[in-house]
Short mmCIF file of N, CA and C in Angstrom, two decimals:
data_model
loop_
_atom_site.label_atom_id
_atom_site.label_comp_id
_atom_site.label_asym_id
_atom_site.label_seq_id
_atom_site.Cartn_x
_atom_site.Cartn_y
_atom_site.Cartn_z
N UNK F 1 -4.57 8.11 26.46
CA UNK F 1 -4.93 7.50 25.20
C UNK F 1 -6.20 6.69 25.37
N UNK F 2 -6.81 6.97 24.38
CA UNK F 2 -8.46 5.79 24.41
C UNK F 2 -8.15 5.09 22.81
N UNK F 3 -8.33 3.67 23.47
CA UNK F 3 -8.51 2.66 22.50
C UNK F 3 -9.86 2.49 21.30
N UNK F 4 -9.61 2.86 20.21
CA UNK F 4 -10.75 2.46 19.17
C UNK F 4 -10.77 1.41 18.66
N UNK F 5 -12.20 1.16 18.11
CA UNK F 5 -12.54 0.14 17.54
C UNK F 5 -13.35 0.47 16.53
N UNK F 6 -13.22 -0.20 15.00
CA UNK F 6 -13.89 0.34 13.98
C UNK F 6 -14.97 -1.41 13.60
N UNK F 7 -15.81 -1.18 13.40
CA UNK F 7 -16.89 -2.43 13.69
C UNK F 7 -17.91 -2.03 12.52
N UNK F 8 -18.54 -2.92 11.92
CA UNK F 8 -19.59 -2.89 10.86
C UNK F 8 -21.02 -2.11 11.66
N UNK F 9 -21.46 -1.54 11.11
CA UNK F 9 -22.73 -1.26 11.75
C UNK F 9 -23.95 -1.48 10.85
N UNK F 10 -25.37 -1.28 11.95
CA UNK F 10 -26.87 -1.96 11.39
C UNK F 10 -27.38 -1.14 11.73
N UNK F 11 -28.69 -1.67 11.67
CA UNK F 11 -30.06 -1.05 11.83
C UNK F 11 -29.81 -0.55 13.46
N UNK F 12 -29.34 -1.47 13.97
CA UNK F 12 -29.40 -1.11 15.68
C UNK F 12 -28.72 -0.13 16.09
N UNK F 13 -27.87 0.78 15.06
CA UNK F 13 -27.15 1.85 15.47
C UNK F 13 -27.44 2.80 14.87
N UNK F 14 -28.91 2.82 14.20
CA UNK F 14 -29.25 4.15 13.19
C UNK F 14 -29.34 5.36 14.19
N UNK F 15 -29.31 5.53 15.30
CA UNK F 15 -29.57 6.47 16.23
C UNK F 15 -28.17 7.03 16.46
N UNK F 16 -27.18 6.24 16.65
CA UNK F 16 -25.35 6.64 17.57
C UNK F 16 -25.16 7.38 15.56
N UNK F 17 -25.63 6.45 14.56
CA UNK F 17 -24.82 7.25 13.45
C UNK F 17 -25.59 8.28 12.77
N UNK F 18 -27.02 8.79 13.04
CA UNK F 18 -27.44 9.78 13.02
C UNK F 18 -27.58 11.15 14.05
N UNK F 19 -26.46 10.76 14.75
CA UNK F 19 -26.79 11.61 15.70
C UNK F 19 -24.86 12.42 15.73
N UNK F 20 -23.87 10.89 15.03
CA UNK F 20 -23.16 11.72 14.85
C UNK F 20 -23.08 12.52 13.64
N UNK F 21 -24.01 12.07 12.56
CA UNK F 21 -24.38 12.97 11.15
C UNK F 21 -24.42 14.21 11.97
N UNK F 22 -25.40 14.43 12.50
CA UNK F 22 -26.07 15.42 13.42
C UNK F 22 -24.97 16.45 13.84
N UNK F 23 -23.82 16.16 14.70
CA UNK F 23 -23.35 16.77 15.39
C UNK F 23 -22.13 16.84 14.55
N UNK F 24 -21.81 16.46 13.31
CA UNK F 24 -20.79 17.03 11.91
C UNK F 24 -21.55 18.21 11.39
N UNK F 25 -22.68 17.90 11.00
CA UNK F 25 -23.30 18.83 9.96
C UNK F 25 -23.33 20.20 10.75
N UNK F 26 -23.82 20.00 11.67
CA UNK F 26 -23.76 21.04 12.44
C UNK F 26 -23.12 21.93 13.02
N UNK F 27 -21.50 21.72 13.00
CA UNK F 27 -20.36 22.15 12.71
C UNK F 27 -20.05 22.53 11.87
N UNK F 28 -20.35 22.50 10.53
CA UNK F 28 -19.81 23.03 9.43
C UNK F 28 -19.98 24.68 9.37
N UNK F 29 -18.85 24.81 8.95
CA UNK F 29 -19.20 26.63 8.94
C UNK F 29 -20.00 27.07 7.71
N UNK F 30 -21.38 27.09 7.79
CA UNK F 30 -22.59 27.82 7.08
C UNK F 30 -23.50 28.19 7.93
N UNK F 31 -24.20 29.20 7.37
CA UNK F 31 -25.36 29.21 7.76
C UNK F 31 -26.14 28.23 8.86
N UNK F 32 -26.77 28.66 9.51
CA UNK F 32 -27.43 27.67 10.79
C UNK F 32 -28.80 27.32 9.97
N UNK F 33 -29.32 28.21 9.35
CA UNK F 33 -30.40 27.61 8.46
C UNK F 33 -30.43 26.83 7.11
N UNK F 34 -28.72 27.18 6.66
CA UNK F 34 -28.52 25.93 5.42
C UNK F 34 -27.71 24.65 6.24
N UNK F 35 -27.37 24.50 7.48
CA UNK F 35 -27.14 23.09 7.85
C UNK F 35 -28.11 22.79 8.40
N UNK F 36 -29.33 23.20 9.17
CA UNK F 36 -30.78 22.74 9.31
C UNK F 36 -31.37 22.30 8.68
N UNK F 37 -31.49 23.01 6.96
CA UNK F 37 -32.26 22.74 6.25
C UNK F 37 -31.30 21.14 5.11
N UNK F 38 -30.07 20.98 5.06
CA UNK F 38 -29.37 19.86 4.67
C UNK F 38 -29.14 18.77 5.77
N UNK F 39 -29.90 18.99 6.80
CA UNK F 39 -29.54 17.12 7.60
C UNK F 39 -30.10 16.74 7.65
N UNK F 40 -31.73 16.99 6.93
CA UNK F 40 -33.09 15.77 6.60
C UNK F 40 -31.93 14.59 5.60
N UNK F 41 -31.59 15.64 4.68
CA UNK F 41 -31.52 14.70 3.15
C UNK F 41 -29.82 13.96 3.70
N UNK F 42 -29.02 13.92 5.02
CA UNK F 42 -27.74 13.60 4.90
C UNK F 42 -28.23 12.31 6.22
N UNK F 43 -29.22 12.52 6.54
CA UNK F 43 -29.42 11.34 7.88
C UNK F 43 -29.68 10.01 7.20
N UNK F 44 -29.61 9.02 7.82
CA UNK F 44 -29.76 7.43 7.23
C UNK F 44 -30.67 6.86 7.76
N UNK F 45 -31.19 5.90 7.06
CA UNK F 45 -32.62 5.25 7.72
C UNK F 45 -32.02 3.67 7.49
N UNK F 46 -33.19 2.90 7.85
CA UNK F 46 -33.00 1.53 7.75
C UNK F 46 -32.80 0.74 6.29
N UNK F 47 -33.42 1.76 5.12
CA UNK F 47 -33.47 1.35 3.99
C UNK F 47 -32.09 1.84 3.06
N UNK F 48 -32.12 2.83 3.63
CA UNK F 48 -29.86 3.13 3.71
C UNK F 48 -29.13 2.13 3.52
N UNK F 49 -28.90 1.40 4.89
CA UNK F 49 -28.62 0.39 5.52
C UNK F 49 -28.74 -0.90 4.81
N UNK F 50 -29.98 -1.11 3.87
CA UNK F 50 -29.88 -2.23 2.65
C UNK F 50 -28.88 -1.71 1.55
N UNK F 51 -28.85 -0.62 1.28
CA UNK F 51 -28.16 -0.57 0.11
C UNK F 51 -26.55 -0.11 0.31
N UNK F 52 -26.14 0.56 1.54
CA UNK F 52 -24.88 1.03 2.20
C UNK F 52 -23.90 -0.34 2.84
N UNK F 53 -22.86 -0.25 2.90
CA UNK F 53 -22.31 -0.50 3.74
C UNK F 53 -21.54 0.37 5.17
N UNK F 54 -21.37 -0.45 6.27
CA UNK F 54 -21.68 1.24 7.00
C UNK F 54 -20.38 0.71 7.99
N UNK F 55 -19.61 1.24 8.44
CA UNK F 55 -18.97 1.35 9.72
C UNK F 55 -18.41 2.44 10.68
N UNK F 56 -18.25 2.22 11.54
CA UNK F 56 -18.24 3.19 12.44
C UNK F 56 -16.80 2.99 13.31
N UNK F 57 -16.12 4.18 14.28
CA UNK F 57 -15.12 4.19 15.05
C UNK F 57 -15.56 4.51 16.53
N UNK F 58 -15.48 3.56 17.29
CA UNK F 58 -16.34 3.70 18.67
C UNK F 58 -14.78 3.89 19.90
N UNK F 59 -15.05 5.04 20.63
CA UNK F 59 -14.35 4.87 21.82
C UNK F 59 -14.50 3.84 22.74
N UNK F 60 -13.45 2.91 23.01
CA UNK F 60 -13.77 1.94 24.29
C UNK F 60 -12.78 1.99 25.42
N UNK F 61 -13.32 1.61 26.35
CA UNK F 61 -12.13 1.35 27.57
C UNK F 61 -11.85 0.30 27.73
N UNK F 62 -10.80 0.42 28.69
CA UNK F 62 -9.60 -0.95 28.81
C UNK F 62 -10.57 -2.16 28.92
N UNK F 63 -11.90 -2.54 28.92
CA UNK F 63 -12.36 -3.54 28.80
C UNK F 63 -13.05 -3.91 27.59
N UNK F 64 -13.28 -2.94 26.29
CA UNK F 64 -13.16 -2.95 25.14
C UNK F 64 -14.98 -2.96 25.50
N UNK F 65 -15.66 -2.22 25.95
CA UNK F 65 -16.56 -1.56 25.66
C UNK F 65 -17.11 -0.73 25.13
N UNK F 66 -18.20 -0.34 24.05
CA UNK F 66 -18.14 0.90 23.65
C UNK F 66 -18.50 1.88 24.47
N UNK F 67 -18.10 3.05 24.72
CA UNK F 67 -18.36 4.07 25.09
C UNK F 67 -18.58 5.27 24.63
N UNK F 68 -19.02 5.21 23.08
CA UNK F 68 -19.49 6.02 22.18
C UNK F 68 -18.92 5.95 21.06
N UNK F 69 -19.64 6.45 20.13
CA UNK F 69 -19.62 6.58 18.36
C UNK F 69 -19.05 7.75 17.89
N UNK F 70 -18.08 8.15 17.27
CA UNK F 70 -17.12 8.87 17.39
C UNK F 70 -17.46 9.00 15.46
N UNK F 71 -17.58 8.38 14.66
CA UNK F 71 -17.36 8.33 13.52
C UNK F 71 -17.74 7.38 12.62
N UNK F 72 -17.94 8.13 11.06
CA UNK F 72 -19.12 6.86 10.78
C UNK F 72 -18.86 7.19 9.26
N UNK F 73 -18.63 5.62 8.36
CA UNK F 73 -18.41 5.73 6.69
C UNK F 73 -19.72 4.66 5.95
N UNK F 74 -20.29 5.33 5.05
CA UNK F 74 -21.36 4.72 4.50
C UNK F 74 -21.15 4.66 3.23
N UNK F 75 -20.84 3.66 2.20
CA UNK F 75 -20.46 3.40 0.90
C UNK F 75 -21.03 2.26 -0.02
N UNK F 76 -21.03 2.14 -1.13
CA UNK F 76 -21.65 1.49 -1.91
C UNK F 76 -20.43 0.84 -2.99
N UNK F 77 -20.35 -0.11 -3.92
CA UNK F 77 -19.49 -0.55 -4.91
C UNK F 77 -18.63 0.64 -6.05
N UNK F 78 -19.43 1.79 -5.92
CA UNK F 78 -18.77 3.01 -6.42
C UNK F 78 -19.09 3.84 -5.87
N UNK F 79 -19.56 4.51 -4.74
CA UNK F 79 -19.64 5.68 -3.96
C UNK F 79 -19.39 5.86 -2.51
N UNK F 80 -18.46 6.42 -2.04
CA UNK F 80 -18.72 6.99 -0.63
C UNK F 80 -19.88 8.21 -0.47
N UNK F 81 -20.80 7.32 0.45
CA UNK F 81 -21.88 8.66 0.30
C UNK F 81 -21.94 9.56 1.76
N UNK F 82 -21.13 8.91 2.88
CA UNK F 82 -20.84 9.94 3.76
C UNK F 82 -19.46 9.51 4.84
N UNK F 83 -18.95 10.71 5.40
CA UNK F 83 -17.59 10.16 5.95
C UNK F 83 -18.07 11.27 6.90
N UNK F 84 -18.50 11.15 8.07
CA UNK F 84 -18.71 11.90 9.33
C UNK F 84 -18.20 11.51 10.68
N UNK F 85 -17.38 12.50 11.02
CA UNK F 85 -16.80 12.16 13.07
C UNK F 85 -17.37 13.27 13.64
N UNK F 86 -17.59 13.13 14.98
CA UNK F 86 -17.90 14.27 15.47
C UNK F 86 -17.14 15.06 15.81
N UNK F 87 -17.31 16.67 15.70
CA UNK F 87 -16.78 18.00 16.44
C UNK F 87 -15.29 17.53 17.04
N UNK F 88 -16.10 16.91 18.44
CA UNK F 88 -14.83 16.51 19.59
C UNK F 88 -13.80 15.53 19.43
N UNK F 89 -13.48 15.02 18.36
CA UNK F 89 -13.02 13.85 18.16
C UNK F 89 -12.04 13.80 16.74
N UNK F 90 -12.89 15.15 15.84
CA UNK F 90 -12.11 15.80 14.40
C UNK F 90 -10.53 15.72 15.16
N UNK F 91 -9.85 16.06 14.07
CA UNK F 91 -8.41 15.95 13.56
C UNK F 91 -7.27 15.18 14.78
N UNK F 92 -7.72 13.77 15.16
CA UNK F 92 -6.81 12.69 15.76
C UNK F 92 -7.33 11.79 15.04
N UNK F 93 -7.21 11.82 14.00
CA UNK F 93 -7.21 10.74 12.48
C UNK F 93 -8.01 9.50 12.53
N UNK F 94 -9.38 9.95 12.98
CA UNK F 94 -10.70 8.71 13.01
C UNK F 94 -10.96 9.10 11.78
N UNK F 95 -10.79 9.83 11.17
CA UNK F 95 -11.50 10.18 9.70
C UNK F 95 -10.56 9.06 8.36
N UNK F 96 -9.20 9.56 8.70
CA UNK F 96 -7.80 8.64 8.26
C UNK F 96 -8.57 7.01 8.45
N UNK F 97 -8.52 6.63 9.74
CA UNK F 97 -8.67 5.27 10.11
C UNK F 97 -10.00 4.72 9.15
N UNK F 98 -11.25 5.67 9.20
CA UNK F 98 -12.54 4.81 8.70
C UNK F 98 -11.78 5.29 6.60
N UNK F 99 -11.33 5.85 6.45
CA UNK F 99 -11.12 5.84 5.23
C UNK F 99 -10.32 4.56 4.64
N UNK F 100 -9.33 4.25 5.56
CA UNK F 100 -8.51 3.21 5.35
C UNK F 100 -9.37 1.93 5.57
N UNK F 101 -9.97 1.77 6.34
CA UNK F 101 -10.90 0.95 6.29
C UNK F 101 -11.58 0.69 5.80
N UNK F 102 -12.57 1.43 5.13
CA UNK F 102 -13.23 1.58 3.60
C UNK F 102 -12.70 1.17 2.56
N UNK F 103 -11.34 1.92 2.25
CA UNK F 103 -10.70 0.89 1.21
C UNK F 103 -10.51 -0.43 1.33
N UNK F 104 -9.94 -0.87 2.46
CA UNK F 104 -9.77 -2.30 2.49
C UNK F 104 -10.91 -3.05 2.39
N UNK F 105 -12.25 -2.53 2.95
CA UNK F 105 -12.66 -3.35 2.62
C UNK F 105 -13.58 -3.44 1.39
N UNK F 106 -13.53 -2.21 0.65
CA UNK F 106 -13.83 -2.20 -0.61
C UNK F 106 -13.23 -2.89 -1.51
N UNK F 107 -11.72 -2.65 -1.38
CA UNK F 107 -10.61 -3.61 -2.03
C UNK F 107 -11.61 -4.76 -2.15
N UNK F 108 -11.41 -5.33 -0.90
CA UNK F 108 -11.77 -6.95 -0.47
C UNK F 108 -13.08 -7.59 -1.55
N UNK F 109 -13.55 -6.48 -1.82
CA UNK F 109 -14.83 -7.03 -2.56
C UNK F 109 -14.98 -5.98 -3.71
N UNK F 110 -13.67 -6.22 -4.13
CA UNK F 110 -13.27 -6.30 -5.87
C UNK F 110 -13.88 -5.13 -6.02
N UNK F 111 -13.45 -3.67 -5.29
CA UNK F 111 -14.18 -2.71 -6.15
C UNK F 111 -12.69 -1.67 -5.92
N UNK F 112 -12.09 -1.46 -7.10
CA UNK F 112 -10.60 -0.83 -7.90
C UNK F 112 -10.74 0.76 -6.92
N UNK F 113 -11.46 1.44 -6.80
CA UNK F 113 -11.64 2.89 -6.38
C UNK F 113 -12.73 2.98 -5.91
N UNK F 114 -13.57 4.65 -5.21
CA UNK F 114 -14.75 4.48 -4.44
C UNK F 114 -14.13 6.43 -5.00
N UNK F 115 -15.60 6.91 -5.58
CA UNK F 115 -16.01 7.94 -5.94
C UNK F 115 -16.24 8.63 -4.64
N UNK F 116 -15.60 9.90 -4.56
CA UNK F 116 -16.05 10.63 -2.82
C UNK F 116 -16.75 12.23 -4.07
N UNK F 117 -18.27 12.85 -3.86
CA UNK F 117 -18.84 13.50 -3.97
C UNK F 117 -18.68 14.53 -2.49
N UNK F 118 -17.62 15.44 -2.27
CA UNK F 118 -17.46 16.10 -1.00
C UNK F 118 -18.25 17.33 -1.05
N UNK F 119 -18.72 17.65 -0.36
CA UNK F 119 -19.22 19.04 0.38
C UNK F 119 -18.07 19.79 0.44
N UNK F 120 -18.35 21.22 0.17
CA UNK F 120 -17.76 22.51 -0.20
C UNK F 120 -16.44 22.49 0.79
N UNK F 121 -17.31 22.13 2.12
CA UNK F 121 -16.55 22.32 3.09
C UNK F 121 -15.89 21.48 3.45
N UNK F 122 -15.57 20.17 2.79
CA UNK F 122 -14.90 19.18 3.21
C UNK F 122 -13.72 18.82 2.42
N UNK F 123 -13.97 19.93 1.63
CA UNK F 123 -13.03 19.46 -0.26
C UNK F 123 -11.96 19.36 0.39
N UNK F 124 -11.30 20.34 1.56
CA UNK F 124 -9.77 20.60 1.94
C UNK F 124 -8.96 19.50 2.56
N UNK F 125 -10.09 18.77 3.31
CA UNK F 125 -9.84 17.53 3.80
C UNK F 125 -9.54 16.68 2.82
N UNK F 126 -10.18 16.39 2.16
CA UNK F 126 -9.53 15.25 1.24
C UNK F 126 -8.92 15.59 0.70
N UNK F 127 -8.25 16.91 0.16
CA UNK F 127 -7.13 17.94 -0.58
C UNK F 127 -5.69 17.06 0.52
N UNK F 128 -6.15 17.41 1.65
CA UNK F 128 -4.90 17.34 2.58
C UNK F 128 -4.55 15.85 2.79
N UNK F 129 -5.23 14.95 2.44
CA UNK F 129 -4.86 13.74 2.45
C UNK F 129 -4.24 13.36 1.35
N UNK F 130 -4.43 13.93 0.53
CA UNK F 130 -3.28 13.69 -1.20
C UNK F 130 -4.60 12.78 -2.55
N UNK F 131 -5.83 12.57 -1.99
CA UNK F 131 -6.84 12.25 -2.67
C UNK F 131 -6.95 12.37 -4.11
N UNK F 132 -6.49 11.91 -4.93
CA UNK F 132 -6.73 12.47 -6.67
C UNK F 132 -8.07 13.36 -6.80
N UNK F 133 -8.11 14.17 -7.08
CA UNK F 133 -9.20 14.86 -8.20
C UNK F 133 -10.20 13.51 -9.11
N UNK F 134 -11.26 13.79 -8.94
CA UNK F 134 -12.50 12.96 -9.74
C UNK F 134 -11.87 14.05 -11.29
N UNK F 135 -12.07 12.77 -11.88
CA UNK F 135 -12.24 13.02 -13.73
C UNK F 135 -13.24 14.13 -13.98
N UNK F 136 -13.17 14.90 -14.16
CA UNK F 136 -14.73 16.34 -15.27
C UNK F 136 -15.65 15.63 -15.82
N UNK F 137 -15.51 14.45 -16.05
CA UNK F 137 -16.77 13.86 -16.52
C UNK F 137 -17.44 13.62 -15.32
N UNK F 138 -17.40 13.67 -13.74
CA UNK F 138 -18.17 13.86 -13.02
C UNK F 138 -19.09 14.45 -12.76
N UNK F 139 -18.86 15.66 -13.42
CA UNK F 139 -19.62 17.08 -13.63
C UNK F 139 -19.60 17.46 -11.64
N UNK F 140 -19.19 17.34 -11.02
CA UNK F 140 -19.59 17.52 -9.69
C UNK F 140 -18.11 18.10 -9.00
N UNK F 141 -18.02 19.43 -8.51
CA UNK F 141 -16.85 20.43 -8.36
C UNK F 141 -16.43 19.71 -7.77
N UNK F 142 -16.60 18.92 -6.41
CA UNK F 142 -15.68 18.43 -5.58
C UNK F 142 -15.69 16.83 -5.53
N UNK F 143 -14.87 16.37 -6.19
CA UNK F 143 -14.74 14.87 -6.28
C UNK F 143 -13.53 14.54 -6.10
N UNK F 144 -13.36 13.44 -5.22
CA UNK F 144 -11.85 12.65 -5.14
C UNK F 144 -12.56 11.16 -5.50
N UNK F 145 -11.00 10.34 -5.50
CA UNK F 145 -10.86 8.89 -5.93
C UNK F 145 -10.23 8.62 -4.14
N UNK F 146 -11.19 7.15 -3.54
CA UNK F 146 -10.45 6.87 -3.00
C UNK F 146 -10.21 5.37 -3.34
N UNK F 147 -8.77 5.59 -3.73
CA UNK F 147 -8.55 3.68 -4.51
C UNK F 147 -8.57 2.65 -2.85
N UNK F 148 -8.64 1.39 -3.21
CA UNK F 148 -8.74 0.32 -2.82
C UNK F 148 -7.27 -0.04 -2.34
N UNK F 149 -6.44 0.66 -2.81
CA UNK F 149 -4.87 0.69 -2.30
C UNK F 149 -4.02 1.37 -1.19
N UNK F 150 -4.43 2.28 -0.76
CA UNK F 150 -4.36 3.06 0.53
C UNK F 150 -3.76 2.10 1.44
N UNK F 151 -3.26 2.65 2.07
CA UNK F 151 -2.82 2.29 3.24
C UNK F 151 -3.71 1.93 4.67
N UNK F 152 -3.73 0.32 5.09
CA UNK F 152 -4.74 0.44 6.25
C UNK F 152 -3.78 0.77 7.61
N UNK F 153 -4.38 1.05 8.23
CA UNK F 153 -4.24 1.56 9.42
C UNK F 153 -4.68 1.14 10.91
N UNK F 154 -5.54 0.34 10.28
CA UNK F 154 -6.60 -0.11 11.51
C UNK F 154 -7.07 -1.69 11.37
N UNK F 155 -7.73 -1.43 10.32
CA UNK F 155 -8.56 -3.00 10.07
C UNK F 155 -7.19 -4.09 9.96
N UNK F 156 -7.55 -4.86 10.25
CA UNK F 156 -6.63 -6.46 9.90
C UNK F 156 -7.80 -7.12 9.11
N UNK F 157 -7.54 -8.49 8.54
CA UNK F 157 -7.84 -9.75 8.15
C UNK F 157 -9.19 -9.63 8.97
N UNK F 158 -9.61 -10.05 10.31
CA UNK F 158 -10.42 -10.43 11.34
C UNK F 158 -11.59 -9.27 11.26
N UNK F 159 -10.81 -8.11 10.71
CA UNK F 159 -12.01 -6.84 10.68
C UNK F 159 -12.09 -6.38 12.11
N UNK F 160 -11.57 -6.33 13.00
CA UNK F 160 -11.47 -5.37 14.00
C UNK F 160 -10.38 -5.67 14.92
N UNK F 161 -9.69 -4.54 15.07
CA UNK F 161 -8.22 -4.21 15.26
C UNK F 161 -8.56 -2.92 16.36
N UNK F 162 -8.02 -2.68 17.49
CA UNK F 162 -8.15 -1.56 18.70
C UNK F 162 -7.05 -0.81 18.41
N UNK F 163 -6.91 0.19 18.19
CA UNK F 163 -5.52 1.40 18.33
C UNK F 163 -5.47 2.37 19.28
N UNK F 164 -4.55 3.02 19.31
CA UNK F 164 -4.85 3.99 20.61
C UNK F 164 -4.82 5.07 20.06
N UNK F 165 -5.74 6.35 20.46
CA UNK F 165 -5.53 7.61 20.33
C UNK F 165 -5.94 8.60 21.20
N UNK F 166 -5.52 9.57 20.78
CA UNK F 166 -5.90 10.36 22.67
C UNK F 166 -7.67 11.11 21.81
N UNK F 167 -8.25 11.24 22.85
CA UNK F 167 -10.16 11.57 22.59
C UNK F 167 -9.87 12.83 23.52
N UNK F 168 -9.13 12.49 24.15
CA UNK F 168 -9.54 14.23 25.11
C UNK F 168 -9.23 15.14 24.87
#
């Protein structure tokens, strides 16, 4: 088992969370030239970062070091605008954990739900988590609600809480 840690992130980590953009997008089953040509417009910059709120799920060892960036949620007062883990690390529920975390701390700062705009290929995922359907007035095929009520999993009060899960 490796211990995580889900932690706010900055400017100083635009590299660990573009690089795990990087190594999601790039996994997706399309085309190698339509996920080439979509990870200019899905990468984050510093000016992101003013308007996002951002956190991430870092592997650490028993001395609570990071030892890499595993996963990464970027959101605004009504939008999740990206929910990315990498390849090696998909389905042992870092995706679960930064979602739950998102809510809470969206909750925390009075915002009722958080609009998810998903990619084709991601719709199933949030299908499989039990996610409501976005309203048709979205106009946008793949939309879920993720409310502020969810279940946390990870975060406490203090904002960072270690859990165990197996990475290998």
């Amino acid at each position: 088992m490796t211990e995580v840690l889900i932690r706010t992130l900055g400017a100083r980590d635009l590299e660990a969370i573009n690089q795990v953009v990087t190594e999601a997008v790039m996994s997706w089953p399309l085309a190698e030239r339509t996920r080439r040509l979509a990870l200019p417009v899905l990468r984050y910059d510093a000016v992101d970062l003013d308007h996002f709120e951002a956190i991430g799920v870092y592997a650490v060892n028993g001395r609570a070091l990071p030892v890499g960036l595993y996963g990464v949620a970027l959101w605004d007062a009504q939008l999740l605008h990206g929910l990315y883990v990498c390849p090696a690390a998909q389905r042992r529920g870092l995706g679960r954990r930064l979602l739950d975390a998102v809510a809470e701390r969206a909750g925390r700062a009075g915002t009722a739900r958080l609009l998810i705009k998903a990619e084709r290929v991601s719709a199933s995922y949030f299908e499989r988590l039990g996610l409501p359907r976005a309203d048709a007035e979205t106009a946008y095929p793949y939309a879920f609600y993720l409310g502020a009520t969810r279940s946390v999993s990870v975060i406490n009060r203090g904002g960072l809480t270690p859990a165990s899960v197996s990475l290998s």
